[in-house]
mmCIF file with all atom_site columns, C-alpha atoms in Angstrom:
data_model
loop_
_atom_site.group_PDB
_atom_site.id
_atom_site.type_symbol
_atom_site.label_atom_id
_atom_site.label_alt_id
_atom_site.label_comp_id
_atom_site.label_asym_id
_atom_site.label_entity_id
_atom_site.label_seq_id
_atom_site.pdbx_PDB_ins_code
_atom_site.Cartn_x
_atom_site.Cartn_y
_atom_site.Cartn_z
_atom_site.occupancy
_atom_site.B_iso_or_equiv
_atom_site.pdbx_formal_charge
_atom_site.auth_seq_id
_atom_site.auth_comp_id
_atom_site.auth_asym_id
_atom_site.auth_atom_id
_atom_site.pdbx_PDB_model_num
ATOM 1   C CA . UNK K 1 1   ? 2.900  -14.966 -2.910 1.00 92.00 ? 784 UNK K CA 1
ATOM 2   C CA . UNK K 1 2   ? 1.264  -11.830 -2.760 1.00 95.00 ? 785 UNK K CA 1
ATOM 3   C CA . UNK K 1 3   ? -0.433 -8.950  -4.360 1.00 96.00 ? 786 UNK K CA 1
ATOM 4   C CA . UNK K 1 4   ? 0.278  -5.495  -3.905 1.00 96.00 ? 787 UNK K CA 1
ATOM 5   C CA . UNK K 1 5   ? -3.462 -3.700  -3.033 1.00 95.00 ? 788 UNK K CA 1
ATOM 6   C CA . UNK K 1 6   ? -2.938 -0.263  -2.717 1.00 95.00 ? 789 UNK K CA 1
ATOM 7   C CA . UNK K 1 7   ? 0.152  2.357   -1.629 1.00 95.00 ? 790 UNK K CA 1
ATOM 8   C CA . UNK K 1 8   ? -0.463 4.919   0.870  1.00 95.00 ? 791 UNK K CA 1
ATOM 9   C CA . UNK K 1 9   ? 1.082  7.793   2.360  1.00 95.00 ? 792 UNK K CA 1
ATOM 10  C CA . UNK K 1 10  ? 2.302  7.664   5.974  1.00 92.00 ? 793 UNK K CA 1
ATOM 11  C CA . UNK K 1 11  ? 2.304  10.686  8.017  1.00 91.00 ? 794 UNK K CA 1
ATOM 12  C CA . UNK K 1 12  ? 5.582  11.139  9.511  1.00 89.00 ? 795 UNK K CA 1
ATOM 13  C CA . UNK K 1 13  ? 7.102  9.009   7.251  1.00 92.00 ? 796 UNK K CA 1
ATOM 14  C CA . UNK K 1 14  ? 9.041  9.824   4.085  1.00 92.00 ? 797 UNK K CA 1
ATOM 15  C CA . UNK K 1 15  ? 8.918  6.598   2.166  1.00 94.00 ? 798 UNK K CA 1
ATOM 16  C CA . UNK K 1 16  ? 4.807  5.312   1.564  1.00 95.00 ? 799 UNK K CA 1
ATOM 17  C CA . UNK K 1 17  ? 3.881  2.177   2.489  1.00 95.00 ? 800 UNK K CA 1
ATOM 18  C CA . UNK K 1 18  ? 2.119  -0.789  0.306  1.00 95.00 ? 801 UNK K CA 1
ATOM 19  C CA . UNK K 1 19  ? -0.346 -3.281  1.575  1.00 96.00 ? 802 UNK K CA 1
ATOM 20  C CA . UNK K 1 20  ? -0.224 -6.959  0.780  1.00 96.00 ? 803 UNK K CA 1
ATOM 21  C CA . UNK K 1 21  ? -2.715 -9.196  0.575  1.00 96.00 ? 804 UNK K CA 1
ATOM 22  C CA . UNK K 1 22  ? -1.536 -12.431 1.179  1.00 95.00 ? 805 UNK K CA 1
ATOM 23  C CA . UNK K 1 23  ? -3.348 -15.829 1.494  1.00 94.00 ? 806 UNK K CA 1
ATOM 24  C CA . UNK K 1 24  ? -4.005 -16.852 4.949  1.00 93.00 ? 807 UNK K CA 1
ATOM 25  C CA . UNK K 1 25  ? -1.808 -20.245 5.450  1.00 90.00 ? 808 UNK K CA 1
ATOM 26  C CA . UNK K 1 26  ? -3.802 -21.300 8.289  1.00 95.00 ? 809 UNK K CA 1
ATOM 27  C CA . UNK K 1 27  ? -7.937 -20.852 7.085  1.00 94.00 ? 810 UNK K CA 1
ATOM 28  C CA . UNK K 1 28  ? -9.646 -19.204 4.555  1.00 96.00 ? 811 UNK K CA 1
ATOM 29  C CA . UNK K 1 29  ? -9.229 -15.552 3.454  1.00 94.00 ? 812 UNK K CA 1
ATOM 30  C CA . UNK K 1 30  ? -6.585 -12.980 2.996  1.00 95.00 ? 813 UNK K CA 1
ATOM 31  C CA . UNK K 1 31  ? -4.366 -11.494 5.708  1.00 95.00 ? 814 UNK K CA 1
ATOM 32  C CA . UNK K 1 32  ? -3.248 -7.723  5.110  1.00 95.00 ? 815 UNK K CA 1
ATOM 33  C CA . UNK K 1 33  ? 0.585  -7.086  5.777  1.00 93.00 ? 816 UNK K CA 1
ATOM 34  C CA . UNK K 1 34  ? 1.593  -3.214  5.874  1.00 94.00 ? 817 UNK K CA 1
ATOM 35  C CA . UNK K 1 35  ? 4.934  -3.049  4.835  1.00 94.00 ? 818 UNK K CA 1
ATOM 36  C CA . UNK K 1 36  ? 7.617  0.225   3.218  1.00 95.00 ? 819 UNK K CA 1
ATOM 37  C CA . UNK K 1 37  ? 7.024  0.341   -0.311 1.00 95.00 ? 820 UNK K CA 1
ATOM 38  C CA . UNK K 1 38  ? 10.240 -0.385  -2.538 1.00 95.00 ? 821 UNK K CA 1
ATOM 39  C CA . UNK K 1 39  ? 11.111 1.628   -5.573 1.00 94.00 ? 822 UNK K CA 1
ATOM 40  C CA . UNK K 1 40  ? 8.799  0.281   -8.451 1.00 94.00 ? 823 UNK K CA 1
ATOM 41  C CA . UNK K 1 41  ? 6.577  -1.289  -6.902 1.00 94.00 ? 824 UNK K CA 1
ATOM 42  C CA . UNK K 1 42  ? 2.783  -0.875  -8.570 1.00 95.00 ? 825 UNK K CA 1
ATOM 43  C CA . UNK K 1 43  ? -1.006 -2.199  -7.552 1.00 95.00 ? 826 UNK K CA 1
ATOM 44  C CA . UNK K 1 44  ? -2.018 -5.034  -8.547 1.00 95.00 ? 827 UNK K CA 1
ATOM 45  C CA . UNK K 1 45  ? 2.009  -6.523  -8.378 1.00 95.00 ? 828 UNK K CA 1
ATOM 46  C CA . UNK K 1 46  ? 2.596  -9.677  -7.355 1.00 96.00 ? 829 UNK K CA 1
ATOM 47  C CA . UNK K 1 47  ? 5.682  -10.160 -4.414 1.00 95.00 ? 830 UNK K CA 1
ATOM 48  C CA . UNK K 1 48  ? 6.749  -13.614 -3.558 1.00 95.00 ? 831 UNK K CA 1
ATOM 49  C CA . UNK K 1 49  ? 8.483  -13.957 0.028  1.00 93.00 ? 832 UNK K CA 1
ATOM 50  C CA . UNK K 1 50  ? 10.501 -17.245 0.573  1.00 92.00 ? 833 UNK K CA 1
ATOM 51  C CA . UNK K 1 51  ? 13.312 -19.238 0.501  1.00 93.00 ? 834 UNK K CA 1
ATOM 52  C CA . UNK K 1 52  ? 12.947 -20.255 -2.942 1.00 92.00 ? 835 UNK K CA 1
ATOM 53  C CA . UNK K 1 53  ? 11.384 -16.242 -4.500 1.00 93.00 ? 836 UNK K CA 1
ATOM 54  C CA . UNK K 1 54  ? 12.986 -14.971 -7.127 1.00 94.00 ? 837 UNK K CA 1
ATOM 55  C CA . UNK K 1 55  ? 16.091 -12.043 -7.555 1.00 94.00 ? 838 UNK K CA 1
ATOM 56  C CA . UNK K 1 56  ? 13.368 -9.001  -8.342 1.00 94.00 ? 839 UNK K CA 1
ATOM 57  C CA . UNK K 1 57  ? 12.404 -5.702  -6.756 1.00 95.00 ? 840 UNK K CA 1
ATOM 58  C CA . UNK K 1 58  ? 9.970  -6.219  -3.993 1.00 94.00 ? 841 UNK K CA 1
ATOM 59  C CA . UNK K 1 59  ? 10.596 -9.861  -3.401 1.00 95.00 ? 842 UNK K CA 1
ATOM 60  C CA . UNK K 1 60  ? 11.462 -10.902 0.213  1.00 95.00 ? 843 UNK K CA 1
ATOM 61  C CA . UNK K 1 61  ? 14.086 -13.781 0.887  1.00 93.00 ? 844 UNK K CA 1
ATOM 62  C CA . UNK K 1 62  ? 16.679 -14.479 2.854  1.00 95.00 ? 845 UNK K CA 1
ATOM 63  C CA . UNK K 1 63  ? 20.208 -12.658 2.065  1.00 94.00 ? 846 UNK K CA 1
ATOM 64  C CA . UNK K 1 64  ? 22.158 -16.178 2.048  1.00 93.00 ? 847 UNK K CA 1
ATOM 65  C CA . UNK K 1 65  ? 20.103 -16.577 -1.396 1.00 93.00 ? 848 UNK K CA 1
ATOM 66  C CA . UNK K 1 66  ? 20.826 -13.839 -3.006 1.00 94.00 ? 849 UNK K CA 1
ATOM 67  C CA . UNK K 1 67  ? 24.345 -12.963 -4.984 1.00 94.00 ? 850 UNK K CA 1
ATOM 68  C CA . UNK K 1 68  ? 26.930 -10.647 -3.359 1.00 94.00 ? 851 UNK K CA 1
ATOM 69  C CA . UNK K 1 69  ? 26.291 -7.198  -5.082 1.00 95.00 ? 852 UNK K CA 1
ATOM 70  C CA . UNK K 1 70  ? 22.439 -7.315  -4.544 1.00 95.00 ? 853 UNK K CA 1
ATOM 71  C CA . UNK K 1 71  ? 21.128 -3.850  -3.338 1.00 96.00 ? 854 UNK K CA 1
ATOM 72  C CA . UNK K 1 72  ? 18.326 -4.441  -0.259 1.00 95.00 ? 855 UNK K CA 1
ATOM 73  C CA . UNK K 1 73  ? 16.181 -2.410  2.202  1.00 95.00 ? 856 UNK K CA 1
ATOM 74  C CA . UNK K 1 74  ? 13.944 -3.688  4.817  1.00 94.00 ? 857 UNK K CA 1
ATOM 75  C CA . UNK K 1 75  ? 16.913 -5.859  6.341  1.00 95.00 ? 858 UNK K CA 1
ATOM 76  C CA . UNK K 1 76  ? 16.290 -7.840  9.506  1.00 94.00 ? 859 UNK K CA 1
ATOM 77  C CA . UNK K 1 77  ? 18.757 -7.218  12.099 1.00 94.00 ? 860 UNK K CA 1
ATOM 78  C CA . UNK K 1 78  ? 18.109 -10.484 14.187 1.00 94.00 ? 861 UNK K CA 1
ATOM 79  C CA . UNK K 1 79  ? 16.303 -13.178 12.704 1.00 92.00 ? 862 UNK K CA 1
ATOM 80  C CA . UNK K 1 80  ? 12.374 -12.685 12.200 1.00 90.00 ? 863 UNK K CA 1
ATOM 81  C CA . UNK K 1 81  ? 12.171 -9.095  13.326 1.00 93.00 ? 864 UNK K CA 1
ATOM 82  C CA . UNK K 1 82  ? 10.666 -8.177  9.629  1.00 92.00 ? 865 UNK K CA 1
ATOM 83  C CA . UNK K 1 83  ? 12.826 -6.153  9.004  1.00 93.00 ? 866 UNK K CA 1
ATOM 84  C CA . UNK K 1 84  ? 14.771 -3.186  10.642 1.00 94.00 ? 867 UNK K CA 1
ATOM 85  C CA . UNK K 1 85  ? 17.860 -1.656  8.512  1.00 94.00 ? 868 UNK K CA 1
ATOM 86  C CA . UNK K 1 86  ? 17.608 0.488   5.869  1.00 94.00 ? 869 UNK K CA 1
ATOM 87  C CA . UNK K 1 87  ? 13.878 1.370   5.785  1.00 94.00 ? 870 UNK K CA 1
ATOM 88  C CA . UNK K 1 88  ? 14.213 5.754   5.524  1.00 94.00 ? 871 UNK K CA 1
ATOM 89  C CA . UNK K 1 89  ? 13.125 6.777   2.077  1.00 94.00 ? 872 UNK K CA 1
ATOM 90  C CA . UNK K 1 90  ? 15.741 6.063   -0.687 1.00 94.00 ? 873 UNK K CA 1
ATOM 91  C CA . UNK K 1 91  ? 17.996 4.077   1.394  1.00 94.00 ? 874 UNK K CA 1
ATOM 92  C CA . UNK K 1 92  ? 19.539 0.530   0.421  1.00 96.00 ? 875 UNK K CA 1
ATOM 93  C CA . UNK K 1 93  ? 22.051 -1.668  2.133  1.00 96.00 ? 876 UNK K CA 1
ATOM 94  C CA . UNK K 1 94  ? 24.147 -3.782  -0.473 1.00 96.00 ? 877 UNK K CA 1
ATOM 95  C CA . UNK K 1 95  ? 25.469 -7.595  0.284  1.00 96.00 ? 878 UNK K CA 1
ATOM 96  C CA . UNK K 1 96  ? 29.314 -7.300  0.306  1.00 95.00 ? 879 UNK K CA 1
ATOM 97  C CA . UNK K 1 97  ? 30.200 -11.206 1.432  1.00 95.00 ? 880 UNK K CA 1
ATOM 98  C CA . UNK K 1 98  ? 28.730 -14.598 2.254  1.00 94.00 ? 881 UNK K CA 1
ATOM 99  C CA . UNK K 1 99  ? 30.394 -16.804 4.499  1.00 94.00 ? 882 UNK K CA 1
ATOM 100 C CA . UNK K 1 100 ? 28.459 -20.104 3.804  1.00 92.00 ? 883 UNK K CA 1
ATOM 101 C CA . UNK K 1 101 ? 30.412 -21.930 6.859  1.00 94.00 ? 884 UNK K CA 1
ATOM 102 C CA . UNK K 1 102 ? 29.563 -19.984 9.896  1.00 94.00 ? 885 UNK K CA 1
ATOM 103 C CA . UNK K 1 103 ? 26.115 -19.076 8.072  1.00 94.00 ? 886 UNK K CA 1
ATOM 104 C CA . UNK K 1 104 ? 26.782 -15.084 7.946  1.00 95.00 ? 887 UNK K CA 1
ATOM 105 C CA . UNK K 1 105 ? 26.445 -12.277 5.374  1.00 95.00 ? 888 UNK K CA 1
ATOM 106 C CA . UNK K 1 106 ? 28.132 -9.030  5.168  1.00 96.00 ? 889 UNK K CA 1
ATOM 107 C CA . UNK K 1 107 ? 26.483 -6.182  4.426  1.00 96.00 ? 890 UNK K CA 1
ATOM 108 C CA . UNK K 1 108 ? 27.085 -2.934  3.930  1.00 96.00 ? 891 UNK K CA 1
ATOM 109 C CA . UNK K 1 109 ? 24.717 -0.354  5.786  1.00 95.00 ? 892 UNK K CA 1
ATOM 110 C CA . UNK K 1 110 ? 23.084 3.169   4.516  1.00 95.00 ? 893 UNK K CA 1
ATOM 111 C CA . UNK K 1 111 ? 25.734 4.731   6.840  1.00 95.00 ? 894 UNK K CA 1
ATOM 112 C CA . UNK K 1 112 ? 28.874 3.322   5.320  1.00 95.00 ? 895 UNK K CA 1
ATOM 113 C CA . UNK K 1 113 ? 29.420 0.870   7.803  1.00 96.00 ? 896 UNK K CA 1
ATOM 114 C CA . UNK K 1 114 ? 29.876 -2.956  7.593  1.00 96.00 ? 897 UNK K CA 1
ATOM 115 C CA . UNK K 1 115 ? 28.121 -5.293  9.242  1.00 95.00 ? 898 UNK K CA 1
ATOM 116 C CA . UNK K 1 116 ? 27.746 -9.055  9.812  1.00 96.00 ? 899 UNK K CA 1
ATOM 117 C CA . UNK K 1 117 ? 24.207 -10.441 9.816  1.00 95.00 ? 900 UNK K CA 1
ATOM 118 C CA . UNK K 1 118 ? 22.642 -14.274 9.950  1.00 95.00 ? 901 UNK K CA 1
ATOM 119 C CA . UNK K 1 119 ? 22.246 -15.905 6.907  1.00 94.00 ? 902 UNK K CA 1
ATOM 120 C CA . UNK K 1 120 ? 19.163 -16.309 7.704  1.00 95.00 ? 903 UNK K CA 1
ATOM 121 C CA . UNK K 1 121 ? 17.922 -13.153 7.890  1.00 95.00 ? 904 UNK K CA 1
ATOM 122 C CA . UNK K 1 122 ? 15.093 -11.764 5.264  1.00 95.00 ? 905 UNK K CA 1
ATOM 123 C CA . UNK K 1 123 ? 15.311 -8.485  3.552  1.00 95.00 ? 906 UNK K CA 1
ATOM 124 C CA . UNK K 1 124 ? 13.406 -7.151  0.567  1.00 95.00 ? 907 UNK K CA 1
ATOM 125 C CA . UNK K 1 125 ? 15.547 -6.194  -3.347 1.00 96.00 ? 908 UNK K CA 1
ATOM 126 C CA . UNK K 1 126 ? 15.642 -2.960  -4.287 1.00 95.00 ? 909 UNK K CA 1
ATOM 127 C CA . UNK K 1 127 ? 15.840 0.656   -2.407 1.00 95.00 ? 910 UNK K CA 1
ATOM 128 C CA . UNK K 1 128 ? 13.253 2.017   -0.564 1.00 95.00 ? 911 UNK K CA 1
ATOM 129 C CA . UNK K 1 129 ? 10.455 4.297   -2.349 1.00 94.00 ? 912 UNK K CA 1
ATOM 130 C CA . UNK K 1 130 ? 10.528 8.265   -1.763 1.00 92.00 ? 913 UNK K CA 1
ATOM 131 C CA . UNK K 1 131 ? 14.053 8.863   -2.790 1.00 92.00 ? 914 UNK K CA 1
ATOM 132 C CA . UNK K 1 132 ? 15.325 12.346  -3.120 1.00 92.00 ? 915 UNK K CA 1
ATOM 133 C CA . UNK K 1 133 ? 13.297 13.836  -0.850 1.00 91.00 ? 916 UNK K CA 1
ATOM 134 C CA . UNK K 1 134 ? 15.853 16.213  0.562  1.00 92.00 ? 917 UNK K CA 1
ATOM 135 C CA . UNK K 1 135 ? 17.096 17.185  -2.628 1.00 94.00 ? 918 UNK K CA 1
ATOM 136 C CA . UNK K 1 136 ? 14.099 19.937  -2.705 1.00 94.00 ? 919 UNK K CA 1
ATOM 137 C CA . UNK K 1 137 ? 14.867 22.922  0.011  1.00 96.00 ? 920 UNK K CA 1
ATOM 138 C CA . UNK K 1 138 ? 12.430 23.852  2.682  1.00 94.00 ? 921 UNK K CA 1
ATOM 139 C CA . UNK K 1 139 ? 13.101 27.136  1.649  1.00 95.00 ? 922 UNK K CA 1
ATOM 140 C CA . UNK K 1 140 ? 10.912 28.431  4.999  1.00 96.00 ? 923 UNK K CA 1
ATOM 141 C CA . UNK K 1 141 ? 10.233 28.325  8.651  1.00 96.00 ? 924 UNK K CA 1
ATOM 142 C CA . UNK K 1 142 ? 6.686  27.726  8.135  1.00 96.00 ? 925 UNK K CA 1
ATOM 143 C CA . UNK K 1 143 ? 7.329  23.981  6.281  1.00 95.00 ? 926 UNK K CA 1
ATOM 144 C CA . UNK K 1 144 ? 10.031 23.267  8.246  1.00 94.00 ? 927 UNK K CA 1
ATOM 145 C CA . UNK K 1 145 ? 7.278  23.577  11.419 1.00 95.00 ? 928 UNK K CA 1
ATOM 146 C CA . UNK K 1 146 ? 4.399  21.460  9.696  1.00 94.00 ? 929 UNK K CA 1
ATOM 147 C CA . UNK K 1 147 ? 7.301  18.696  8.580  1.00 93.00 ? 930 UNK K CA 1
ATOM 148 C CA . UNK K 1 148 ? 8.154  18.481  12.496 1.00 94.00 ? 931 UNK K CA 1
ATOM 149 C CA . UNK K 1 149 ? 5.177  18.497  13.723 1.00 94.00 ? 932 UNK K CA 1
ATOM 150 C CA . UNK K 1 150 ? 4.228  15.205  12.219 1.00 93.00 ? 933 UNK K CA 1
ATOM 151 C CA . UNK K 1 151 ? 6.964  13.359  13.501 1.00 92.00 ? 934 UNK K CA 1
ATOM 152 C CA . UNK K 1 152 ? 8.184  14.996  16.774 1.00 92.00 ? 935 UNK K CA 1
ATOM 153 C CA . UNK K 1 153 ? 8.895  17.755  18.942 1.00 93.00 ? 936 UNK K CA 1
ATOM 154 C CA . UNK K 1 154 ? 12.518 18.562  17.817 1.00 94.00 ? 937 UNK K CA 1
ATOM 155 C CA . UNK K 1 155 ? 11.772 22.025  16.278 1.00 93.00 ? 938 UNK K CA 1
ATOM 156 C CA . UNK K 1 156 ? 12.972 24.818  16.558 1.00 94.00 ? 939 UNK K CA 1
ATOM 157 C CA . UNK K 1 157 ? 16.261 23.601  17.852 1.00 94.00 ? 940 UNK K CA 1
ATOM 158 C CA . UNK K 1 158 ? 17.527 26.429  20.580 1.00 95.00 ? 941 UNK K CA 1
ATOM 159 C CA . UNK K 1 159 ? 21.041 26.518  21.220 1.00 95.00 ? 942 UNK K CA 1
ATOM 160 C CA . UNK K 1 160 ? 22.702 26.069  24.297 1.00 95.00 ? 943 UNK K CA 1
ATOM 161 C CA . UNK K 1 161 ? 24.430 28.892  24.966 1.00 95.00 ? 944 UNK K CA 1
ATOM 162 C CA . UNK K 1 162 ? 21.674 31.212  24.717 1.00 95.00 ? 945 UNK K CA 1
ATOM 163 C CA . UNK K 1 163 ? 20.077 29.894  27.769 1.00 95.00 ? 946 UNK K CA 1
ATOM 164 C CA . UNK K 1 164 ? 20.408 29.808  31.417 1.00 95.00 ? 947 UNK K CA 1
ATOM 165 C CA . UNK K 1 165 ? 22.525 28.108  33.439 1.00 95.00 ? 948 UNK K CA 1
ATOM 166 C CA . UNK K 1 166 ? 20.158 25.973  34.940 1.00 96.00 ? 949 UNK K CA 1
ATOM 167 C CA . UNK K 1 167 ? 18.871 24.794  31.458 1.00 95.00 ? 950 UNK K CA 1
ATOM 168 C CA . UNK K 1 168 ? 22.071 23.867  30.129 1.00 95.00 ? 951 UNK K CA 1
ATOM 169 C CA . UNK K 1 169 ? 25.536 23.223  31.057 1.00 95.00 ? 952 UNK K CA 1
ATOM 170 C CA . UNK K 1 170 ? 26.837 25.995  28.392 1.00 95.00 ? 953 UNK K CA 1
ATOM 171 C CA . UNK K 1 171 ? 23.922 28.849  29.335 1.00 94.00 ? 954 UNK K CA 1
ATOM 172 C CA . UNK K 1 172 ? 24.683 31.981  31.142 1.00 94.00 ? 955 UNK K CA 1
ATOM 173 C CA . UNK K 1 173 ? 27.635 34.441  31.695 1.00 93.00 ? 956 UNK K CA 1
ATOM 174 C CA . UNK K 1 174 ? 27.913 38.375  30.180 1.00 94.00 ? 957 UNK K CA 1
ATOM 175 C CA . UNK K 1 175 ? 28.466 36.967  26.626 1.00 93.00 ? 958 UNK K CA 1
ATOM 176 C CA . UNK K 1 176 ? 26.913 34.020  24.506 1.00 93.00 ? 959 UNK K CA 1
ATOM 177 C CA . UNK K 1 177 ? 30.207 31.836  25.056 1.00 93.00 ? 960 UNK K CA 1
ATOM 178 C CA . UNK K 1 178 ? 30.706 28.526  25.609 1.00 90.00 ? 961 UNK K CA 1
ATOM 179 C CA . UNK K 1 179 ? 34.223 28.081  27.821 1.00 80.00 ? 962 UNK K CA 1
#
């Protein structure tokens, strides 16, 4: 059990993140977990993580426990790896099938694609906080540059065929064409 401090913003990062104060199992005090902020999630909340938490936003169990159907973020791809699927702002994965024998869940990913996962494997209810952030347009060069420069160097994006042969296998000739 834990209780939701504060949420923060994240430079670089669409979605905000909470911190969680949870009790430290081992000696007195709190330990502070940083984790992606799910959608309806509020200070002063308290998020149970465990084998036995409850089916509501923010809690963390394994997706064995929880009904096919279930929308989830935060998904660990191998078991204990807190969590690596489905963490961009507004995405969700959704539990298609258990298969209780050979201990495996499908799910189905933010892409589209299925995949089969452990059991075992923890993952948070509900989508990820931030949502429709792309729905707004840029609109200019300028916040297109500061968005960038946050997270890395991968603007402006020049094309190929306007440089030189050296730089890239489609550069040079007497026209900007690729064959």
């Amino acid at each position: 059990k834990g209780v939701i401090k504060d949420i923060i913003h994240d430079s670089g990062r669409g979605a905000p993140l909470a911190i969680v104060a949870f009790r430290d199992r081992y000696k007195y005090g709190l330990k502070k977990e940083l984790m992606v902020a799910a959608e309806g999630l509020h200070t002063g909340q308290y998020i149970y993580c465990g084998k036995k938490a409850s089916i509501a936003v923010g809690n963390v169990l394994p997706v064995g426990q929880m009904p096919e159907g279930t929308v989830i973020c935060q998904l660990e791809e191998k078991n204990g790896d807190r969590g690596k699927i489905a963490r961009a702002s507004g995405n969700y994965a959704t539990i298609v099938s258990h298969n209780p024998d050979a201990h495996k869940t499908k799910v189905k990913l933010p892409s589209g694609s299925k995949k089969t996962v452990s059991s075992f494997n923890r993952a948070m209810i509900g989508i990820i906080a931030g949502g429709g952030r792309i729905d707004k347009p840029m609109l200019k060069a300028g916040r297109a540059y500061w968005k960038f420069k946050a997270k890395r160097h991968s603007w402006p994006r020049v094309r190929g065929v306007c440089m030189n042969p050296v730089d890239h296998p489609f550069g040079g000739g007497n026209h900007q064409h690729i064959g």
